């Protein structure tokens, strides 16, 4: 099943909206109404201790398949096609990358692709990462940083919204915004504590969620050295998990004014729980 979401641009604040509280509904068979009411009261009492941002994240995760379902997945593989454009709209290059992630019992990653007649590979064993070109480890700082940032960054994007539950995540619900076509979305600001992951305290994300389904419509990133805006175009359901299939990344300024389309991403051949040999996450020094 592929779900289409619209493309939006300009956001305006609507301060009059207040987020409705999540109401837990639990059906219990053959236990009696009194028991059911008690359980529902406990759920509502527990939910009342959550912030508006936490409630919103819980609804979003439920829409995407549920945390329990996501946490049961041991591995993930897919092909990521990347189309890069210049500021005049011209296509610079198209690259198809193979992404393979071990999710359980610990994170590991392997990314490989062909570009300009050379074989590129990024390996992350969870503690250290490497970039290789034609089998040779690249030891310059740019390659070392790229290996770390690309492997963790791609995993972060494909694992949304479940990564919003990671330790060190700072969530703030900032009300409702109106998009350029009068579509109304929830705005969720996401920061990270210093020391959380590899970029804690450096990146600030703003996610915009559909008010009916809680599905991602867009995000806006302040990565400390500039800004980018991403439209979520389509989604596909794999093993009861909703996964982003297509998204577009635009260059932007701090006011979320878009300048041009930089990159278009498309994920295909998405599979969970495939067997991944341990050799994928090792390099020959």
CSV table of N, CA and C in Angstrom, one decimal, residues 94-234:
chain,number,residue,atom,x,y,z
A,94,UNK,N,22.7,10.6,-10.7
A,94,UNK,CA,21.8,9.6,-10.1
A,94,UNK,C,22.6,8.4,-9.5
A,95,UNK,N,22.4,8.1,-8.3
A,95,UNK,CA,23.2,7.1,-7.6
A,95,UNK,C,22.2,6.1,-6.9
A,96,UNK,N,22.4,4.8,-7.1
A,96,UNK,CA,21.6,3.8,-6.4
A,96,UNK,C,22.5,3.1,-5.3
A,97,UNK,N,22.1,3.3,-4.1
A,97,UNK,CA,22.9,2.8,-3.0
A,97,UNK,C,22.2,1.6,-2.3
A,98,UNK,N,22.9,0.6,-2.0
A,98,UNK,CA,22.4,-0.6,-1.2
A,98,UNK,C,22.7,-0.3,0.3
A,99,UNK,N,21.6,-0.3,1.1
A,99,UNK,CA,21.7,0.0,2.5
A,99,UNK,C,21.3,-1.3,3.3
A,100,UNK,N,22.1,-1.7,4.2
A,100,UNK,CA,21.8,-2.9,5.0
A,100,UNK,C,22.1,-2.5,6.5
A,101,UNK,N,21.2,-2.7,7.3
A,101,UNK,CA,21.3,-2.3,8.8
A,101,UNK,C,21.0,-3.5,9.7
A,102,UNK,N,21.9,-3.8,10.6
A,102,UNK,CA,21.5,-4.7,11.7
A,102,UNK,C,20.9,-3.8,12.8
A,103,UNK,N,19.7,-4.1,13.2
A,103,UNK,CA,19.0,-3.4,14.2
A,103,UNK,C,19.1,-4.0,15.6
A,104,UNK,N,19.1,-5.3,15.6
A,104,UNK,CA,19.2,-6.1,16.9
A,104,UNK,C,20.3,-7.1,16.7
A,105,UNK,N,21.1,-7.4,17.7
A,105,UNK,CA,21.0,-6.9,19.1
A,105,UNK,C,21.6,-5.5,19.2
A,106,UNK,N,22.4,-5.0,18.2
A,106,UNK,CA,23.0,-3.7,18.3
A,106,UNK,C,23.1,-3.2,16.8
A,107,UNK,N,23.3,-1.9,16.7
A,107,UNK,CA,23.3,-1.2,15.4
A,107,UNK,C,24.6,-1.5,14.7
A,108,UNK,N,24.5,-1.9,13.4
A,108,UNK,CA,25.6,-1.9,12.5
A,108,UNK,C,25.1,-1.6,11.1
A,109,UNK,N,26.0,-1.1,10.2
A,109,UNK,CA,25.5,-0.6,8.9
A,109,UNK,C,26.5,-0.9,7.8
A,110,UNK,N,26.0,-1.2,6.6
A,110,UNK,CA,26.8,-1.3,5.4
A,110,UNK,C,26.0,-0.6,4.3
A,111,UNK,N,26.7,0.3,3.6
A,111,UNK,CA,26.2,1.0,2.5
A,111,UNK,C,27.2,0.9,1.3
A,112,UNK,N,26.7,0.6,0.1
A,112,UNK,CA,27.6,0.4,-1.0
A,112,UNK,C,26.9,0.9,-2.3
A,113,UNK,N,27.8,1.4,-3.2
A,113,UNK,CA,27.3,2.0,-4.5
A,113,UNK,C,28.4,2.2,-5.5
A,114,UNK,N,28.0,2.3,-6.8
A,114,UNK,CA,29.0,2.6,-7.8
A,114,UNK,C,28.8,4.0,-8.2
A,115,UNK,N,29.9,4.7,-8.4
A,115,UNK,CA,29.9,6.1,-8.8
A,115,UNK,C,31.1,6.5,-9.6
A,116,UNK,N,31.0,7.0,-10.8
A,116,UNK,CA,32.1,7.4,-11.6
A,116,UNK,C,33.1,6.3,-11.8
A,117,UNK,N,32.6,5.1,-12.0
A,117,UNK,CA,33.4,4.0,-12.3
A,117,UNK,C,34.1,3.4,-11.1
A,118,UNK,N,33.8,3.9,-9.9
A,118,UNK,CA,34.5,3.4,-8.6
A,118,UNK,C,33.5,2.8,-7.7
A,119,UNK,N,33.9,1.8,-6.9
A,119,UNK,CA,33.0,1.2,-5.9
A,119,UNK,C,33.2,1.9,-4.6
A,120,UNK,N,32.1,2.4,-4.1
A,120,UNK,CA,32.2,3.1,-2.7
A,120,UNK,C,31.5,2.2,-1.7
A,121,UNK,N,32.0,2.2,-0.5
A,121,UNK,CA,31.4,1.4,0.6
A,121,UNK,C,31.6,2.2,1.9
A,122,UNK,N,30.6,2.1,2.7
A,122,UNK,CA,30.6,2.7,4.1
A,122,UNK,C,30.3,1.5,5.0
A,123,UNK,N,31.2,1.3,6.0
A,123,UNK,CA,31.0,0.3,7.0
A,123,UNK,C,30.9,0.9,8.4
A,124,UNK,N,30.0,0.5,9.2
A,124,UNK,CA,29.8,1.0,10.6
A,124,UNK,C,29.6,-0.3,11.5
A,125,UNK,N,30.5,-0.6,12.4
A,125,UNK,CA,30.3,-1.7,13.2
A,125,UNK,C,29.6,-1.4,14.6
A,126,UNK,N,29.1,-0.1,14.7
A,126,UNK,CA,28.5,0.3,15.9
A,126,UNK,C,29.4,1.1,16.8
A,127,UNK,N,30.7,0.9,16.6
A,127,UNK,CA,31.7,1.6,17.4
A,127,UNK,C,32.7,2.5,16.6
A,128,UNK,N,32.8,2.0,15.3
A,128,UNK,CA,33.8,2.7,14.4
A,128,UNK,C,33.2,2.6,13.0
A,129,UNK,N,33.5,3.6,12.2
A,129,UNK,CA,33.0,3.6,10.8
A,129,UNK,C,34.2,3.9,9.8
A,130,UNK,N,34.0,3.4,8.6
A,130,UNK,CA,35.0,3.6,7.6
A,130,UNK,C,34.4,3.9,6.2
A,131,UNK,N,35.1,4.6,5.4
A,131,UNK,CA,34.7,4.7,4.0
A,131,UNK,C,35.8,4.1,3.2
A,132,UNK,N,35.3,3.3,2.2
A,132,UNK,CA,36.3,2.6,1.3
A,132,UNK,C,35.9,3.0,-0.1
A,133,UNK,N,37.0,3.2,-0.9
A,133,UNK,CA,36.8,3.4,-2.4
A,133,UNK,C,37.7,2.3,-3.1
A,134,UNK,N,37.0,1.5,-3.8
A,134,UNK,CA,37.7,0.3,-4.5
A,134,UNK,C,38.4,-0.6,-3.5
A,135,UNK,N,37.8,-0.7,-2.3
A,135,UNK,CA,38.3,-1.6,-1.3
A,135,UNK,C,39.4,-1.0,-0.4
A,136,UNK,N,39.8,0.3,-0.7
A,136,UNK,CA,40.8,0.9,0.1
A,136,UNK,C,40.2,1.9,1.1
A,137,UNK,N,40.6,1.8,2.4
A,137,UNK,CA,40.1,2.7,3.4
A,137,UNK,C,40.6,4.1,3.2
A,138,UNK,N,39.7,5.0,3.2
A,138,UNK,CA,40.0,6.4,3.1
A,138,UNK,C,40.2,7.1,4.4
A,139,UNK,N,41.4,7.6,4.7
A,139,UNK,CA,41.8,8.0,6.0
A,139,UNK,C,41.7,9.5,6.2
A,140,UNK,N,41.3,10.3,5.1
A,140,UNK,CA,41.2,11.7,5.3
A,140,UNK,C,40.0,12.1,6.2
A,141,UNK,N,40.0,13.2,6.8
A,141,UNK,CA,39.0,13.6,7.8
A,141,UNK,C,37.6,13.7,7.2
A,142,UNK,N,37.5,14.2,5.9
A,142,UNK,CA,36.3,14.3,5.3
A,142,UNK,C,35.6,12.9,5.1
A,143,UNK,N,36.4,11.9,4.7
A,143,UNK,CA,35.9,10.6,4.5
A,143,UNK,C,35.5,9.9,5.8
A,144,UNK,N,36.3,10.1,6.8
A,144,UNK,CA,36.0,9.6,8.2
A,144,UNK,C,34.7,10.2,8.7
A,145,UNK,N,34.5,11.5,8.6
A,145,UNK,CA,33.3,12.1,9.0
A,145,UNK,C,32.1,11.7,8.1
A,146,UNK,N,32.3,11.6,6.8
A,146,UNK,CA,31.2,11.1,5.9
A,146,UNK,C,30.7,9.7,6.3
A,147,UNK,N,31.7,8.8,6.6
A,147,UNK,CA,31.3,7.5,7.0
A,147,UNK,C,30.4,7.4,8.2
A,148,UNK,N,30.8,8.2,9.2
A,148,UNK,CA,30.0,8.2,10.4
A,148,UNK,C,28.6,8.9,10.2
A,149,UNK,N,28.7,10.1,9.6
A,149,UNK,CA,27.4,10.9,9.5
A,149,UNK,C,26.4,10.2,8.5
A,150,UNK,N,26.9,9.6,7.4
A,150,UNK,CA,26.0,9.0,6.4
A,150,UNK,C,25.4,7.8,6.9
A,151,UNK,N,26.1,6.9,7.6
A,151,UNK,CA,25.5,5.7,8.1
A,151,UNK,C,24.5,6.0,9.2
A,152,UNK,N,24.8,6.8,10.2
A,152,UNK,CA,23.9,7.1,11.2
A,152,UNK,C,22.7,8.0,10.7
A,153,UNK,N,23.1,8.9,9.8
A,153,UNK,CA,22.0,9.8,9.3
A,153,UNK,C,21.0,9.1,8.5
A,154,UNK,N,21.4,8.2,7.6
A,154,UNK,CA,20.4,7.5,6.8
A,154,UNK,C,19.6,6.6,7.7
A,155,UNK,N,20.2,6.0,8.7
A,155,UNK,CA,19.4,5.1,9.6
A,155,UNK,C,18.4,5.9,10.4
A,156,UNK,N,18.8,7.1,10.8
A,156,UNK,CA,17.9,8.0,11.5
A,156,UNK,C,16.7,8.3,10.7
A,157,UNK,N,16.9,8.7,9.4
A,157,UNK,CA,15.7,9.1,8.5
A,157,UNK,C,14.8,7.9,8.3
A,158,UNK,N,15.3,6.8,7.9
A,158,UNK,CA,14.5,5.6,7.6
A,158,UNK,C,13.8,5.1,8.8
A,159,UNK,N,14.3,5.4,10.0
A,159,UNK,CA,13.7,4.8,11.2
A,159,UNK,C,12.7,5.7,11.9
A,160,UNK,N,12.4,6.8,11.3
A,160,UNK,CA,11.4,7.7,11.8
A,160,UNK,C,10.0,7.2,11.7
A,161,UNK,N,9.1,7.4,12.6
A,161,UNK,CA,9.2,8.3,13.8
A,161,UNK,C,9.7,7.6,15.1
A,162,UNK,N,10.1,6.3,14.9
A,162,UNK,CA,10.5,5.5,16.1
A,162,UNK,C,11.7,6.1,16.8
A,163,UNK,N,12.6,6.8,16.1
A,163,UNK,CA,13.8,7.4,16.7
A,163,UNK,C,13.4,8.5,17.7
A,164,UNK,N,12.2,9.0,17.6
A,164,UNK,CA,11.8,10.1,18.5
A,164,UNK,C,11.7,9.6,19.9
A,165,UNK,N,11.8,8.3,20.2
A,165,UNK,CA,11.8,7.7,21.5
A,165,UNK,C,13.2,7.5,22.1
A,166,UNK,N,14.2,7.8,21.3
A,166,UNK,CA,15.6,7.6,21.7
A,166,UNK,C,15.9,8.4,23.0
A,167,UNK,N,16.8,7.9,23.8
A,167,UNK,CA,17.2,8.7,25.0
A,167,UNK,C,17.9,10.0,24.6
A,168,UNK,N,17.7,11.0,25.3
A,168,UNK,CA,18.3,12.3,25.0
A,168,UNK,C,17.5,13.2,24.1
A,169,UNK,N,16.3,12.7,23.6
A,169,UNK,CA,15.5,13.4,22.7
A,169,UNK,C,14.7,14.5,23.5
A,170,UNK,N,14.7,15.7,23.0
A,170,UNK,CA,13.9,16.8,23.7
A,170,UNK,C,12.8,17.2,22.8
A,171,UNK,N,11.5,16.9,23.2
A,171,UNK,CA,10.3,17.2,22.4
A,171,UNK,C,9.6,18.4,22.9
A,172,UNK,N,9.2,19.2,22.0
A,172,UNK,CA,8.3,20.4,22.3
A,172,UNK,C,7.2,20.5,21.2
A,173,UNK,N,6.0,20.5,21.7
A,173,UNK,CA,4.8,20.7,20.8
A,173,UNK,C,4.6,22.2,20.7
A,174,UNK,N,4.6,22.7,19.5
A,174,UNK,CA,4.5,24.1,19.2
A,174,UNK,C,3.2,24.5,18.5
A,175,UNK,N,2.2,23.7,18.8
A,175,UNK,CA,0.9,24.1,18.2
A,175,UNK,C,0.6,23.7,16.8
A,176,UNK,N,-0.2,24.4,16.1
A,176,UNK,CA,-0.6,24.1,14.8
A,176,UNK,C,-0.2,25.1,13.8
A,177,UNK,N,0.3,24.7,12.6
A,177,UNK,CA,0.7,25.6,11.6
A,177,UNK,C,-0.3,25.4,10.4
A,178,UNK,N,-0.4,26.4,9.6
A,178,UNK,CA,-1.2,26.3,8.4
A,178,UNK,C,-0.3,26.3,7.1
A,179,UNK,N,-0.4,25.3,6.3
A,179,UNK,CA,0.5,25.2,5.1
A,179,UNK,C,-0.1,26.1,4.0
A,180,UNK,N,0.7,26.2,2.9
A,180,UNK,CA,0.3,27.2,1.9
A,180,UNK,C,-1.0,26.9,1.2
A,181,UNK,N,-1.4,25.6,1.2
A,181,UNK,CA,-2.7,25.2,0.6
A,181,UNK,C,-3.8,25.1,1.7
A,182,UNK,N,-3.6,25.7,2.8
A,182,UNK,CA,-4.5,25.8,3.9
A,182,UNK,C,-4.6,24.4,4.7
A,183,UNK,N,-3.7,23.5,4.4
A,183,UNK,CA,-3.7,22.3,5.2
A,183,UNK,C,-3.1,22.5,6.6
A,184,UNK,N,-3.8,22.0,7.6
A,184,UNK,CA,-3.3,22.2,9.0
A,184,UNK,C,-2.5,21.1,9.5
A,185,UNK,N,-1.4,21.4,10.1
A,185,UNK,CA,-0.5,20.4,10.6
A,185,UNK,C,0.0,20.7,12.0
A,186,UNK,N,0.3,19.6,12.8
A,186,UNK,CA,0.9,19.8,14.1
A,186,UNK,C,2.4,20.1,13.9
A,187,UNK,N,2.9,21.0,14.7
A,187,UNK,CA,4.4,21.3,14.6
A,187,UNK,C,5.1,20.7,15.9
A,188,UNK,N,6.1,19.9,15.6
A,188,UNK,CA,6.8,19.2,16.7
A,188,UNK,C,8.3,19.6,16.6
A,189,UNK,N,8.8,20.3,17.6
A,189,UNK,CA,10.2,20.7,17.6
A,189,UNK,C,11.0,19.6,18.3
A,190,UNK,N,12.1,19.2,17.7
A,190,UNK,CA,12.9,18.1,18.3
A,190,UNK,C,14.4,18.6,18.4
A,191,UNK,N,14.9,18.6,19.6
A,191,UNK,CA,16.3,18.9,19.9
A,191,UNK,C,16.9,17.6,20.6
A,192,UNK,N,18.2,17.6,20.8
A,192,UNK,CA,18.9,16.5,21.4
A,192,UNK,C,19.9,17.0,22.4
A,193,UNK,N,19.9,16.4,23.6
A,193,UNK,CA,20.8,16.7,24.6
A,193,UNK,C,22.3,16.5,24.2
A,194,UNK,N,23.2,17.3,24.7
A,194,UNK,CA,24.6,17.1,24.3
A,194,UNK,C,25.0,15.7,24.8
A,195,UNK,N,25.7,15.0,23.9
A,195,UNK,CA,26.1,13.7,24.2
A,195,UNK,C,25.2,12.6,23.8
A,196,UNK,N,24.0,13.0,23.3
A,196,UNK,CA,23.0,12.1,22.8
A,196,UNK,C,23.3,11.8,21.3
A,197,UNK,N,23.8,10.5,21.1
A,197,UNK,CA,24.2,10.2,19.7
A,197,UNK,C,25.4,10.9,19.3
A,198,UNK,N,25.6,11.1,18.0
A,198,UNK,CA,26.8,11.8,17.5
A,198,UNK,C,26.7,13.3,17.3
A,199,UNK,N,25.4,13.7,17.3
A,199,UNK,CA,25.1,15.2,17.0
A,199,UNK,C,24.3,15.8,18.1
A,200,UNK,N,24.3,15.3,19.3
A,200,UNK,CA,23.5,15.9,20.3
A,200,UNK,C,23.9,17.3,20.6
A,201,UNK,N,22.9,18.2,20.7
A,201,UNK,CA,23.1,19.6,20.9
A,201,UNK,C,23.5,20.4,19.7
A,202,UNK,N,23.6,19.8,18.5
A,202,UNK,CA,24.0,20.4,17.3
A,202,UNK,C,22.8,20.6,16.3
A,203,UNK,N,21.9,19.7,16.3
A,203,UNK,CA,20.8,19.8,15.3
A,203,UNK,C,19.5,20.1,16.0
A,204,UNK,N,18.6,20.9,15.3
A,204,UNK,CA,17.3,21.1,15.7
A,204,UNK,C,16.4,20.8,14.5
A,205,UNK,N,15.4,19.9,14.8
A,205,UNK,CA,14.4,19.5,13.7
A,205,UNK,C,13.1,20.1,14.1
A,206,UNK,N,12.3,20.4,13.0
A,206,UNK,CA,10.9,20.7,13.2
A,206,UNK,C,10.1,19.7,12.3
A,207,UNK,N,9.3,18.9,12.9
A,207,UNK,CA,8.5,18.0,12.1
A,207,UNK,C,7.0,18.5,12.0
A,208,UNK,N,6.4,18.3,10.8
A,208,UNK,CA,5.0,18.8,10.6
A,208,UNK,C,4.2,17.6,10.3
A,209,UNK,N,3.2,17.3,11.1
A,209,UNK,CA,2.4,16.1,11.1
A,209,UNK,C,0.9,16.3,10.7
A,210,UNK,N,0.4,15.5,9.9
A,210,UNK,CA,-1.0,15.6,9.5
A,210,UNK,C,-1.9,15.5,10.7
A,211,UNK,N,-2.9,16.4,10.8
A,211,UNK,CA,-3.7,16.5,12.0
A,211,UNK,C,-4.7,15.3,12.1
A,212,UNK,N,-5.0,14.7,11.0
A,212,UNK,CA,-5.9,13.6,11.0
A,212,UNK,C,-5.2,12.2,11.2
A,213,UNK,N,-4.1,12.0,10.5
A,213,UNK,CA,-3.4,10.7,10.5
A,213,UNK,C,-2.2,10.7,11.4
A,214,UNK,N,-1.6,11.9,11.7
A,214,UNK,CA,-0.3,12.0,12.4
A,214,UNK,C,0.9,11.5,11.6
A,215,UNK,N,0.7,11.5,10.3
A,215,UNK,CA,1.7,11.1,9.3
A,215,UNK,C,2.6,12.3,9.0
A,216,UNK,N,3.9,12.1,8.8
A,216,UNK,CA,4.8,13.2,8.4
A,216,UNK,C,4.4,13.8,7.1
A,217,UNK,N,4.3,15.1,7.1
A,217,UNK,CA,4.1,15.9,5.9
A,217,UNK,C,5.4,16.6,5.4
A,218,UNK,N,6.2,17.0,6.4
A,218,UNK,CA,7.5,17.7,6.1
A,218,UNK,C,8.3,17.8,7.3
A,219,UNK,N,9.6,18.2,7.1
A,219,UNK,CA,10.5,18.6,8.2
A,219,UNK,C,11.4,19.7,7.8
A,220,UNK,N,11.8,20.4,8.8
A,220,UNK,CA,12.7,21.6,8.6
A,220,UNK,C,13.9,21.4,9.6
A,221,UNK,N,15.1,21.4,9.0
A,221,UNK,CA,16.3,21.1,9.8
A,221,UNK,C,17.3,22.3,9.9
A,222,UNK,N,17.6,22.6,11.1
A,222,UNK,CA,18.7,23.6,11.4
A,222,UNK,C,19.9,22.7,11.8
A,223,UNK,N,20.9,22.5,10.9
A,223,UNK,CA,22.0,21.6,11.3
A,223,UNK,C,23.2,22.4,11.7
A,224,UNK,N,23.1,23.6,12.1
A,224,UNK,CA,24.2,24.4,12.7
A,224,UNK,C,25.0,25.2,11.7
A,225,UNK,N,25.0,24.7,10.4
A,225,UNK,CA,25.7,25.3,9.3
A,225,UNK,C,24.8,25.7,8.2
A,226,UNK,N,23.6,25.6,8.4
A,226,UNK,CA,22.6,25.9,7.3
A,226,UNK,C,21.3,25.3,7.6
A,227,UNK,N,20.4,25.3,6.6
A,227,UNK,CA,19.0,24.8,6.8
A,227,UNK,C,18.6,24.0,5.5
A,228,UNK,N,17.7,23.1,5.8
A,228,UNK,CA,17.1,22.3,4.7
A,228,UNK,C,15.6,22.0,5.0
A,229,UNK,N,14.9,21.8,4.0
A,229,UNK,CA,13.4,21.5,4.2
A,229,UNK,C,13.1,20.2,3.3
A,230,UNK,N,12.4,19.3,3.9
A,230,UNK,CA,12.1,18.0,3.3
A,230,UNK,C,10.6,17.8,3.2
A,231,UNK,N,10.1,17.5,2.0
A,231,UNK,CA,8.7,17.1,1.8
A,231,UNK,C,8.7,15.6,1.8
A,232,UNK,N,7.8,15.0,2.5
A,232,UNK,CA,7.5,13.6,2.5
A,232,UNK,C,6.5,13.3,1.4
A,233,UNK,N,6.8,12.6,0.3
A,233,UNK,CA,6.0,12.5,-0.8
A,233,UNK,C,5.1,11.2,-0.7
A,234,UNK,N,5.7,10.1,-0.6
A,234,UNK,CA,4.9,8.8,-0.6
A,234,UNK,C,5.4,7.9,0.5
